[in-house]
XYZ file of C-alpha atoms in Angstrom:
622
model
C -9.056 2.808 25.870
C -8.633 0.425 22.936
C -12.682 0.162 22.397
C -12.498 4.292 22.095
C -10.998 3.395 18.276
C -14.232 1.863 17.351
C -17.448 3.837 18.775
C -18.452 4.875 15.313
C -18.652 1.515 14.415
C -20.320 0.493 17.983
C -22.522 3.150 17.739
C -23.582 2.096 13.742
C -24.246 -1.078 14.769
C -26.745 0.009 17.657
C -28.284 2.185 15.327
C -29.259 -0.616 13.234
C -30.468 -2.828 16.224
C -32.727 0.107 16.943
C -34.131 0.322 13.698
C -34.681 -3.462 13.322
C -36.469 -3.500 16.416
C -38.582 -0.096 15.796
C -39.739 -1.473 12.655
C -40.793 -4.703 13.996
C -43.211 -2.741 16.777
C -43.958 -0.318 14.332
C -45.604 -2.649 11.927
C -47.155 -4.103 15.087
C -48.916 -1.300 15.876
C -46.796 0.017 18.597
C -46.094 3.301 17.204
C -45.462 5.304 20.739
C -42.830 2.449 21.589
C -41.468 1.923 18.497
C -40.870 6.165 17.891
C -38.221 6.361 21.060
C -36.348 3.584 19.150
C -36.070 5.778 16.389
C -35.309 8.851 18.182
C -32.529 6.717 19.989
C -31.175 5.206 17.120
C -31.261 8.723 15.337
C -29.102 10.301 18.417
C -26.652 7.157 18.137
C -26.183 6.888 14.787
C -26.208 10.286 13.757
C -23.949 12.363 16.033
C -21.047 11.742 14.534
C -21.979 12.515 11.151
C -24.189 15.476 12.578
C -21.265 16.585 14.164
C -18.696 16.556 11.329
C -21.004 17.935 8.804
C -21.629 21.163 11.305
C -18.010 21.656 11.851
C -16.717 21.269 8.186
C -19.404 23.778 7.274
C -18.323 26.202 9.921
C -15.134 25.633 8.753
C -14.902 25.722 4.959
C -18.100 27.798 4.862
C -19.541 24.931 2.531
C -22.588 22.818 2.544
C -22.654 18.997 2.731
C -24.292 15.898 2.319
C -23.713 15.126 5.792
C -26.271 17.977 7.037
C -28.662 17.309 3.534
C -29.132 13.656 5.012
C -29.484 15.157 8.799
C -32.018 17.174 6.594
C -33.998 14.575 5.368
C -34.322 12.136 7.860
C -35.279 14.666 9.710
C -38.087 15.410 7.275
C -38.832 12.119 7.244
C -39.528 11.456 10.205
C -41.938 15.440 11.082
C -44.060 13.557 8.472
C -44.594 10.533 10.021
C -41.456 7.962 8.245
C -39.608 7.511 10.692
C -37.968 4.197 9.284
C -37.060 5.802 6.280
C -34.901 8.339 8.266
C -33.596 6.226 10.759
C -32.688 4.006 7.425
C -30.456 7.160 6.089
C -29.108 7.951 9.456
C -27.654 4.200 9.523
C -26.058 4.035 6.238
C -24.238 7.360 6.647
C -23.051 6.536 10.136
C -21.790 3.237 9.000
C -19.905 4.345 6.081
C -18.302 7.143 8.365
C -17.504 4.490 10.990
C -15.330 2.378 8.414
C -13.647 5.429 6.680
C -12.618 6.783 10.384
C -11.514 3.463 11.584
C -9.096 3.004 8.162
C -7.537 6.270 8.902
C -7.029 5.599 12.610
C -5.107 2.311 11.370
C -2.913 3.817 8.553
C -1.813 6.800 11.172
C -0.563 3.953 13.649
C 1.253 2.255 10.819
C 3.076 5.139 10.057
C 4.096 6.076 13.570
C 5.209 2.952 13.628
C 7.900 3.257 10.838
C 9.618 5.496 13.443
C 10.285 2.715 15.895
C 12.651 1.122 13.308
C 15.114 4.316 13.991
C 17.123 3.375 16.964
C 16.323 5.666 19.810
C 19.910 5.577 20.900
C 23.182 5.765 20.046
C 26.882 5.014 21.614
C 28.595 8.592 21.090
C 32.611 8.835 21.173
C 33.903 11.402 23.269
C 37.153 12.600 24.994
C 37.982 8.368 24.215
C 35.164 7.285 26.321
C 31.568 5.793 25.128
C 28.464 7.306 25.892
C 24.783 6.125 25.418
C 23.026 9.141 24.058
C 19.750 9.473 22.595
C 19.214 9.914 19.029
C 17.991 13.631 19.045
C 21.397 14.983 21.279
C 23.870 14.107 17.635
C 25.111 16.571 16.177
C 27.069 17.059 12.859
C 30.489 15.395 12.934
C 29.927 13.876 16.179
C 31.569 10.255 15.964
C 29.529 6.948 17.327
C 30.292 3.608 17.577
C 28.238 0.347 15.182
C 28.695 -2.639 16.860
C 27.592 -5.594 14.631
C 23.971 -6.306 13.959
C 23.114 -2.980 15.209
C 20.688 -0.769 13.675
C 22.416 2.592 12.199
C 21.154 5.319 14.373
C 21.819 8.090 11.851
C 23.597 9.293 8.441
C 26.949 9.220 8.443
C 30.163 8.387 6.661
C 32.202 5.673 7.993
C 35.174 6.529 9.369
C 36.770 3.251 10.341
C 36.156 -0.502 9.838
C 34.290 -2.762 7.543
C 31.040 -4.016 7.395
C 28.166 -5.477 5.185
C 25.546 -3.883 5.809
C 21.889 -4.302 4.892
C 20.059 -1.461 3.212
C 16.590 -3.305 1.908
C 14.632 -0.712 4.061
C 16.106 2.685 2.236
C 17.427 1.380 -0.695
C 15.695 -1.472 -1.773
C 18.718 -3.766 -2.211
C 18.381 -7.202 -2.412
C 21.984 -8.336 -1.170
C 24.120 -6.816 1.777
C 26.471 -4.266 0.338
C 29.890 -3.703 1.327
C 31.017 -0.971 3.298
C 34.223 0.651 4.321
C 35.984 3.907 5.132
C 34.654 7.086 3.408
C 31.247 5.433 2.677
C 27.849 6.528 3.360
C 25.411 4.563 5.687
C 22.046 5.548 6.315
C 20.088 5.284 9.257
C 17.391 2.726 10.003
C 20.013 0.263 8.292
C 21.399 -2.970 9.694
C 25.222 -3.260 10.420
C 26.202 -6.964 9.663
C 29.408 -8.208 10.505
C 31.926 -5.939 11.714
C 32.129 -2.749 14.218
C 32.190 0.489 12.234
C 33.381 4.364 13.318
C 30.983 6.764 11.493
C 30.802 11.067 11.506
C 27.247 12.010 12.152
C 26.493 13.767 8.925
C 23.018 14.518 9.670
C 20.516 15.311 12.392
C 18.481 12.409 13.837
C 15.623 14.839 11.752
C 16.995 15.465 8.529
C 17.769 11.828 8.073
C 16.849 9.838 5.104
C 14.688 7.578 6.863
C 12.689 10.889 7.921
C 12.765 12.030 4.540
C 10.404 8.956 3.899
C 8.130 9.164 6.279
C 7.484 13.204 5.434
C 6.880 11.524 1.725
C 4.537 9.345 3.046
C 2.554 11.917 4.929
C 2.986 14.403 2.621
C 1.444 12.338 -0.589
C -1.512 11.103 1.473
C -2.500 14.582 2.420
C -3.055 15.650 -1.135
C -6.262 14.810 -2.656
C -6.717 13.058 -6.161
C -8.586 15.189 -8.559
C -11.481 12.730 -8.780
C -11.780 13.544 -4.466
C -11.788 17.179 -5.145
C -14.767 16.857 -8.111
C -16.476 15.118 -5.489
C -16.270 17.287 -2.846
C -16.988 20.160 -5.057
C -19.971 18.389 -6.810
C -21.515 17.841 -2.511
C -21.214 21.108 -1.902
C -23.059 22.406 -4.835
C -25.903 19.363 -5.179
C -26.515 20.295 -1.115
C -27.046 23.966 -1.268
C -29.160 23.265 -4.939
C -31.569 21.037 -2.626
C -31.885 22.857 0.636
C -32.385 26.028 -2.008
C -35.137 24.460 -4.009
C -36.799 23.186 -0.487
C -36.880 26.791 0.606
C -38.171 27.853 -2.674
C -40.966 24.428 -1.889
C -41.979 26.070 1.410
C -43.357 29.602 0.097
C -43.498 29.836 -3.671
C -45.845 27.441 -4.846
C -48.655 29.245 -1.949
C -48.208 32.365 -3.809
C -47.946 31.901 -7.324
C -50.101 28.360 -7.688
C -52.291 29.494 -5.357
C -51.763 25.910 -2.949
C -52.502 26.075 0.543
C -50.196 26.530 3.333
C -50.531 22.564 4.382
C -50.076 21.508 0.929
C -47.258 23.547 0.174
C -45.440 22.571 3.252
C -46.325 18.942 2.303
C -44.798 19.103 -0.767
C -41.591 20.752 0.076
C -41.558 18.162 2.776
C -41.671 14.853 0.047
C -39.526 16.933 -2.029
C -36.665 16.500 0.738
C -37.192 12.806 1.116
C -37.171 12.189 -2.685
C -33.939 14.605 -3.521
C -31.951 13.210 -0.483
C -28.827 11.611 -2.244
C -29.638 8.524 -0.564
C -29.755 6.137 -3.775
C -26.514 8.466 -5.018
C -24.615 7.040 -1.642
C -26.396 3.387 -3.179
C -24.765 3.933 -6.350
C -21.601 3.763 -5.156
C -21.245 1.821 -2.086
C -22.549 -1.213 -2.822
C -20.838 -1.568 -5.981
C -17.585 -0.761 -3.745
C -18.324 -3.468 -1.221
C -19.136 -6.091 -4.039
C -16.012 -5.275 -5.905
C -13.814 -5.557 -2.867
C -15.376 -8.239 -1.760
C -14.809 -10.128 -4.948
C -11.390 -9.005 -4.934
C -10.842 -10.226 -1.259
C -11.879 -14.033 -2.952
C -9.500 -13.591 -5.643
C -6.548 -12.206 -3.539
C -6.688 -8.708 -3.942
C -7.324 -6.156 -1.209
C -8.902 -2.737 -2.143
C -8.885 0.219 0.295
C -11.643 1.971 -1.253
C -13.797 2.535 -4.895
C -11.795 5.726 -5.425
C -8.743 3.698 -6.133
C -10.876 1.000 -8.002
C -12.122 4.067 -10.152
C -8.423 5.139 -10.935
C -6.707 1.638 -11.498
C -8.931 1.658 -14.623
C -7.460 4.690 -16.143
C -3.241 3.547 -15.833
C -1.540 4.496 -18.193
C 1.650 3.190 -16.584
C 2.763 0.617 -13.686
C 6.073 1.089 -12.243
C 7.380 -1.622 -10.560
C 10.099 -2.122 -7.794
C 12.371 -5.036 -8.328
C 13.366 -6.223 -5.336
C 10.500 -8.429 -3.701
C 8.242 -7.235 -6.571
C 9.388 -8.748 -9.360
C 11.791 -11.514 -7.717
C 11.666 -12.960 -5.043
C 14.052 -10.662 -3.069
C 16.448 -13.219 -1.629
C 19.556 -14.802 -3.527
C 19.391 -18.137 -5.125
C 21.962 -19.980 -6.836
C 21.778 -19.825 -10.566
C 24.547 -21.439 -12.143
C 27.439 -23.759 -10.482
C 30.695 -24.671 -12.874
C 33.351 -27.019 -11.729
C 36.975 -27.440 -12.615
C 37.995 -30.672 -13.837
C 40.832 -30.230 -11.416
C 38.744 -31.556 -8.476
C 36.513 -34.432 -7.928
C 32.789 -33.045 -7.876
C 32.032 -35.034 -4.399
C 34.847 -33.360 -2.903
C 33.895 -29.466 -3.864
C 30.427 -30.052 -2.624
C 31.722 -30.895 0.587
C 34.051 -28.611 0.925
C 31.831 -26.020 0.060
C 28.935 -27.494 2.075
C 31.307 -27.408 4.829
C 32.381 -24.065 5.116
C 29.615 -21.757 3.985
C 27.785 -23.592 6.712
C 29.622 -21.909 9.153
C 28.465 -18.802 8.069
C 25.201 -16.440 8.314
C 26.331 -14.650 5.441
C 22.941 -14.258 2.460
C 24.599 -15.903 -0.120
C 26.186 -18.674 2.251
C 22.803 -19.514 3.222
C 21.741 -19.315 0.132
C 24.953 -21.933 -1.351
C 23.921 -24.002 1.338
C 20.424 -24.218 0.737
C 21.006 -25.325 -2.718
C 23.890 -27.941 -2.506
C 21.494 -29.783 0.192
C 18.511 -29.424 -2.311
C 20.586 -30.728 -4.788
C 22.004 -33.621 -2.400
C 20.083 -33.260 0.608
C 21.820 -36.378 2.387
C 25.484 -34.888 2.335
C 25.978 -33.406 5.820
C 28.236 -30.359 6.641
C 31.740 -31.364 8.592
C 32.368 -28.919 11.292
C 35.336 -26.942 10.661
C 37.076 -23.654 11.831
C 36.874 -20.874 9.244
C 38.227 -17.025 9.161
C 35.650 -15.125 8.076
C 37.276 -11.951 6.037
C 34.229 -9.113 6.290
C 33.137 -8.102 2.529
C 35.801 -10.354 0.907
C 35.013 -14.232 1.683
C 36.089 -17.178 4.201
C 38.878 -18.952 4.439
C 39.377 -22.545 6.340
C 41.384 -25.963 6.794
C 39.523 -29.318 5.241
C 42.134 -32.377 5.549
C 45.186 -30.190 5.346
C 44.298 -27.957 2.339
C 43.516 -24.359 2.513
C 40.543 -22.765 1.123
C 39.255 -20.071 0.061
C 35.562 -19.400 -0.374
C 34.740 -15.680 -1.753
C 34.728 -12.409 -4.369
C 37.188 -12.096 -6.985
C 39.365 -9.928 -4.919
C 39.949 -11.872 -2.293
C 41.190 -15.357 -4.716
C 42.840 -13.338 -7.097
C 41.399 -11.387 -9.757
C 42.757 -11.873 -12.579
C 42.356 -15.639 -11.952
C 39.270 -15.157 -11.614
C 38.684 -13.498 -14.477
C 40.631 -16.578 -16.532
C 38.690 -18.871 -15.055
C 37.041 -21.691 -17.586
C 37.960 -19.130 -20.564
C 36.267 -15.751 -18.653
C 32.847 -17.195 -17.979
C 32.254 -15.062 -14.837
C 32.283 -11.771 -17.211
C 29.138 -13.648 -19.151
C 28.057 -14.370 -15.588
C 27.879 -10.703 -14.564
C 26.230 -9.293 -17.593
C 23.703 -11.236 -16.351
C 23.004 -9.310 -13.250
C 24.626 -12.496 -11.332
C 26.546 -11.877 -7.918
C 30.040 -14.543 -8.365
C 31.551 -16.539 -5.708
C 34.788 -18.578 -6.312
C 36.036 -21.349 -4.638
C 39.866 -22.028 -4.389
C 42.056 -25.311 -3.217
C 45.449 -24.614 -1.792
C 45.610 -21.569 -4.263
C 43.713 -22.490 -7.359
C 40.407 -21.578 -8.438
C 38.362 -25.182 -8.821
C 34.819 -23.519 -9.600
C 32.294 -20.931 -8.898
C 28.806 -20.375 -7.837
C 26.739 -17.852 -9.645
C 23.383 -16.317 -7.529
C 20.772 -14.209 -8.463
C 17.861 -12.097 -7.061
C 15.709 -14.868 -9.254
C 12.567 -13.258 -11.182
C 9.170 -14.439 -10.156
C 7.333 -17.005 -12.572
C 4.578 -14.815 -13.067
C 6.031 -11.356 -13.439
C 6.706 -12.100 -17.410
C 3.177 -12.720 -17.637
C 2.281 -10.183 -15.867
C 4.509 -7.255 -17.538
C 3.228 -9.078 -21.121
C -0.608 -9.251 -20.472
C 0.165 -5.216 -19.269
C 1.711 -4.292 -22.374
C -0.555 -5.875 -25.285
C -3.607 -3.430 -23.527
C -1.352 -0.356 -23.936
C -0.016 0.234 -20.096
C 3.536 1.002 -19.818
C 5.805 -0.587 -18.064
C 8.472 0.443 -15.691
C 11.152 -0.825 -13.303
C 12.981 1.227 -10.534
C 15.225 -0.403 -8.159
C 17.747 0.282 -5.561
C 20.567 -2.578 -6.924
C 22.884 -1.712 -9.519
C 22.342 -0.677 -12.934
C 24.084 -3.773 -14.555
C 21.834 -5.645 -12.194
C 18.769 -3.593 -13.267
C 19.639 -3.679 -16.890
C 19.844 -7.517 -16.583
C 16.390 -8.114 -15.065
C 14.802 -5.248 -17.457
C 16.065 -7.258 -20.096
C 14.988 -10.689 -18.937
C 11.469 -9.212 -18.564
C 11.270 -6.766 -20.872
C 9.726 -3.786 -19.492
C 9.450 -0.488 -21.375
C 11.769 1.568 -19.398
C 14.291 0.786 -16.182
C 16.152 2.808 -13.743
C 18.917 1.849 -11.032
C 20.540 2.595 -8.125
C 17.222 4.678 -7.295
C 16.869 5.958 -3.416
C 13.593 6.867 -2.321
C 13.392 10.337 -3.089
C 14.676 9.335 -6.647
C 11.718 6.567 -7.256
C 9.361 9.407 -6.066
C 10.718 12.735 -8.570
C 10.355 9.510 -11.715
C 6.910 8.776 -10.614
C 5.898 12.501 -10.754
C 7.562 13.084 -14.292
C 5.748 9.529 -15.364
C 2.588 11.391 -14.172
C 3.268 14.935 -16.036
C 3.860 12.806 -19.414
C 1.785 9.904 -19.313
C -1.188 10.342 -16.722
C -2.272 8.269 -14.383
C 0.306 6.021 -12.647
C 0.113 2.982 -10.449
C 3.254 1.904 -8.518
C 3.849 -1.692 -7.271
C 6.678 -2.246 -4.329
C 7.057 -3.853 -0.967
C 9.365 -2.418 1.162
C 9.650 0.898 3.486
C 11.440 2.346 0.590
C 9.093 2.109 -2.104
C 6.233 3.502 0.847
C 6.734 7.123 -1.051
C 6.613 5.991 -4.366
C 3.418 3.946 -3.722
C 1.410 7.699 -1.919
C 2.694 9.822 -4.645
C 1.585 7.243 -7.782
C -2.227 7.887 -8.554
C -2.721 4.109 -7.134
C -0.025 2.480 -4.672
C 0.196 -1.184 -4.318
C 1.824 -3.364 -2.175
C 2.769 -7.099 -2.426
C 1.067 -8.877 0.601
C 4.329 -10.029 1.686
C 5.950 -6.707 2.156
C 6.645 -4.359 5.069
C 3.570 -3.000 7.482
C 4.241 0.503 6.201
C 4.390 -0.498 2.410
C 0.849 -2.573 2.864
C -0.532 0.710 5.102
C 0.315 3.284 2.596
C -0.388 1.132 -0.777
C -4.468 1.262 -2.180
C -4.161 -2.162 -2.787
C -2.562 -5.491 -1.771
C -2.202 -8.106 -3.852
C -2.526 -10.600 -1.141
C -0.728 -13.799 -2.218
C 2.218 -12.308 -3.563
C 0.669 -13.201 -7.035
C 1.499 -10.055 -9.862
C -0.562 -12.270 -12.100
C -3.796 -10.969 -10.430
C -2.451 -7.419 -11.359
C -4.135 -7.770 -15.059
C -7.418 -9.350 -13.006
C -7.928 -5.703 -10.534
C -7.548 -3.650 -13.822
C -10.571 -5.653 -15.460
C -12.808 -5.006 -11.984
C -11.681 -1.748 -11.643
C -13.427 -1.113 -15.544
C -15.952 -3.325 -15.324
C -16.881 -1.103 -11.515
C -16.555 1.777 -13.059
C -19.554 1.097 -15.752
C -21.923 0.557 -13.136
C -21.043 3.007 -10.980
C -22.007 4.978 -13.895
C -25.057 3.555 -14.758
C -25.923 3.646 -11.563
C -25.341 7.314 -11.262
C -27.146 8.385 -14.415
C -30.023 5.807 -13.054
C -30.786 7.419 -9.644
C -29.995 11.052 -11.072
C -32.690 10.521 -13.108
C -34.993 9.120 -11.149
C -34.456 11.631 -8.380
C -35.312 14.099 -11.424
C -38.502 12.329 -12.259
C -39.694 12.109 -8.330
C -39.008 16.304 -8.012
C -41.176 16.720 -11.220
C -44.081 14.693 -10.630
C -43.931 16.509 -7.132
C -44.284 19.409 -8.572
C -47.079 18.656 -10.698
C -48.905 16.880 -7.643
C -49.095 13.953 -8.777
C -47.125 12.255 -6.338
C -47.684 11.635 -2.828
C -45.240 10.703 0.068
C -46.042 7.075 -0.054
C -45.528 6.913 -3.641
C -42.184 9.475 -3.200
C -40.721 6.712 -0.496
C -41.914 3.754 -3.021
C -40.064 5.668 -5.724
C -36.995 6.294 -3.722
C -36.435 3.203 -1.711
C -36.914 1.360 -5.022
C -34.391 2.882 -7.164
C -31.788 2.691 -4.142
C -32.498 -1.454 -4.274
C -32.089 -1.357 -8.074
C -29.019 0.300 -7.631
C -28.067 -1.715 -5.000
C -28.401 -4.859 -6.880
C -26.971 -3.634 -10.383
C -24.110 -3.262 -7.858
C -23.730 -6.745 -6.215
C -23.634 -7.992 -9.588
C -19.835 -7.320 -8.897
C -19.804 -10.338 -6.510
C -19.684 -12.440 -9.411
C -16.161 -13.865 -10.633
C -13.378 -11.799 -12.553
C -14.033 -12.369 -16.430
């Protein structure tokens, strides 16, 4: 059942009606109703956490604060403070009710990526077709790709010709043309035209599956700031329950207390060392951070990746979608002198309208921007699959399409060679010919963002490196790099690729955050010390990035680096704070001069400084 997801949560939040109400008797004077409330709200609230702290000790023969804060509310409440107990069992239950329902989510997200595999395929055999599924190919079986068909496997094409889209492995921004001999991958989109391809891979050893063992296999490992923390539990729990023991017996024999007082003291010295304002420290500056974040468009998963956004030493960025807007616009437009400027519109207007090509959409969308009364004449036009169009307007013939198909070295004449300045510039050239002569051109690009200049600048004057690695070509990357700038760029990167630069980034720089959108970029962004995502990308890229920058906006990058410093000093201070009043609480304890009340006054009140030296965070990005 659905509901089944969230009973840590359900269970948290009856904990804390419990409590509420057992206080409210309890300060009535309804102690003997008010104590079942407690013990039910203990039993609620704590069995989960009970329950994972006793089986992560059985298994890695280790200590933790789970069973130190089972400890000590159960301490609290043999001596009578039974709020303060029930208090620590709420706060770790609730804590461990969001942490198990953001797992639960990212492992759906990821199964999901699977779906985008066809299950099936249409096998050639013996000359006849077969449905089979996916997992019955074998190497050098053939198959039939009918248009807009996802590829069920690797393969090289044997026959045909195709566009075909290959955002989701490679990043690319455009459809590229394929044809015999070529390579497709699986999880890709066929466009235009049926295609023969060899099986050159198992539906398992597929590229596609390559990414989502990247994926799984970078989120298992655990940062080194997790494994301090982990190692710094285990330690603080067994130096505690250690010193408590010592509590219990020592002090009877060698200072001479009595058995009640020694017990009493060992007792407060549970409450008081219980890392209660520790879990404070850190928490509610979390919460505060994120939440500011969340007003400011940015989504954090968690203060661990808050802590290590402040220590980047480089951001790598993904192109496509990242830093443009991944979709082709028209950039330039030059028009013979040959033809009246009216006419070419139209004609062009006319025939790319016909089309569901990228860039004719893209042609279109601009001339009716640009004159958005001129309406498109219906005419019949031959569509020629990774070349162009060609069609009849009032008895002339033409020709819509790549240099290939209108005659390259006309094209290459054209208007004294402007399409070679054209495609230094990382611009994708379409010509347009009348009744065999080439009349003009339309130029689109994979247009850069507004704010990703900004962005890359603001990065670079406070010492972070800058990086680009993209799937398009490296005249396209080299184009872009150079329009914005950034430090170092890499093309024609698959995903495996992005992920082997972002671990050499890591050996010789340090920490590394990685910025992308798309299934293809989802191993880059769980290998990089801090992954994140635009909020515009794919489910799998937002599930596997740390953070999301919500609106699309890079500009906000520069604004999470100065809350991810700014949490990380109070954090700290918050830390030293409660360390050493914990410190101060197990001396005076010693020394007798402090009683429970005063122990509880003591620790309750440094977990609400700490608490509010947190929420300070709420307050806007400087």
């Amino acid at each position: 059942m659905k509901w089944m997801e969230h009973i840590e949560l359900i269970n948290a939040i009856i904990s804390g009606i419990l409590i509420g109400f057992g206080w409210l008797l309890d300060s009535k004077g309804n102690e003997s109703v008010a104590i079942p409330l407690f013990l039910l709200a203990f039993v609620i609230g704590g069995y989960a956490k009970a329950k994972e702290g006793i089986e992560e000790t059985i298994a890695e023969k280790n200590l933790n604060v789970e069973l130190l804060m089972i400890f000590a509310a159960v301490g609290s409440a043999i001596i009578g403070y039974w709020t303060e107990g029930a208090i620590l069992i709420f706060i770790f239950a609730l804590s461990g009710a969001l942490e198990t329902y953001t797992m639960n989510k990212s492992h759906r997200e990821i199964s999901a990526l699977m779906s985008l595999q066809p299950e099936e395929a249409l096998l050639i055999k013996n000359g006849t077709e077969k449905r089979v599924h996916v997992t019955f190919l074998t190497v050098g079986d053939t198959i039939l790709v009918k248009p807009g068909e996802r590829i069920p496997t690797d393969g090289i094409i044997l026959t045909g010709k195709t566009n075909i889209d290959q955002s989701a492995i490679t990043g690319e921004s455009m459809p590229v043309e394929r044809e015999k001999n070529d390579e497709v991958f699986a999880g890709t989109v066929n466009g235009n035209g049926s295609i023969i391809v060899s099986v050159t891979k198992k539906s398992t050893e597929t590229m596609f599956h390559k990414i989502l063992d990247l994926v799984q296999s970078a989120q298992s490992e655990k940062s080194p700031s997790q494994q301090f923390i982990e190692k710094f539990e285990g330690t603080y729990v067994k130096a505690v329950l250690a010193l408590v023991a010592v509590m219990m017996v020592l002090p009877h024999f060698m200072l001479g207390w009595s058995w009640n007082e020694t017990i009493y003291r060992a007792l407060v010295l549970m409450v008081v060392a219980s890392p209660c304002a520790l879990v404070a420290s850190i928490m509610p500056a979390t919460l505060a951070a994120i939440s500011n974040g969340a007003r400011n468009g940015l989504l954090f998963k968690g203060g661990i990746h808050l802590e290590q956004l402040s220590k980047t030493n480089v951001v790598v960025f993904d192109k496509t979608g990242t830093l443009t807007r991944g979709e082709p616009a028209v950039t330039d437009i030059i028009i013979s002198n040959s033809i009246d400027t009216a006419t070419f519109y139209e004609a062009v207007l006319s025939i790319e309208n016909q089309s569901n090509h990228p860039l004719a959409k893209a042609i279109v969308a601009k001339i009716q921007e640009e004159f958005p009364k001129k309406l498109a004449n219906m005419t019949s036009v031959d569509e020629k699959s990774g070349f162009g169009v060609r069609a009849m307007l009032d008895h002339c013939e033409w020709k819509i399409g790549k240099a290939d198909f209108v005659g390259r070295q006309e094209a290459l004449n054209f208007e004294n060679g402007v399409s070679e300045k054209l495609a230094g510039e990382g611009k994708t050239i379409v010509y347009v010919v009348r009744e065999d002569q080439i009349v003009g051109l339309l130029a689109l690009k994979d247009v850069v963002r507004k704010e990703a200049k900004a962005a890359i600048k603001t990065l670079k004057e406070n010492g972070i490196k800058t990086v680009m690695l993209t799937g398009d070509s490296k005249s396209t990357a080299e184009a872009i790099a150079k329009e914005l700038q950034v430090d170092l760029f890499l093309g024609e990167c698959l995903p495996e690729d992005k992920v082997n630069e972002i671990k050499g980034l890591k050996e010789k720089y340090g920490t590394v955050t990685m910025i992308g959108d798309g299934i293809n970029d989802a191993p880059a962004l769980a290998t990089s010390d801090v992954g994140i995502a635009m909020g515009e990308g794919t489910d799998v890229a937002l599930e596997t990035a740390d953070i999301i920058l919500m609106k699309n906006e890079l500009s906000k990058l520069t604004k999470a680096v100065k809350l991810s410093k700014k949490m990380n000093r109070i954090v700290k201070q918050n830390i030293i704070f409660s360390m050493s009043v914990i410190a101060l609480l197990i001396c005076s304890n010693f020394f007798q001069v402090l009683d429970l009340p005063l122990g509880v006054i003591g620790h309750e009140g440094s977990t609400i400084l700490v608490i509010l030296n947190g929420l300070r965070l709420l307050r806007g990005i400087e």
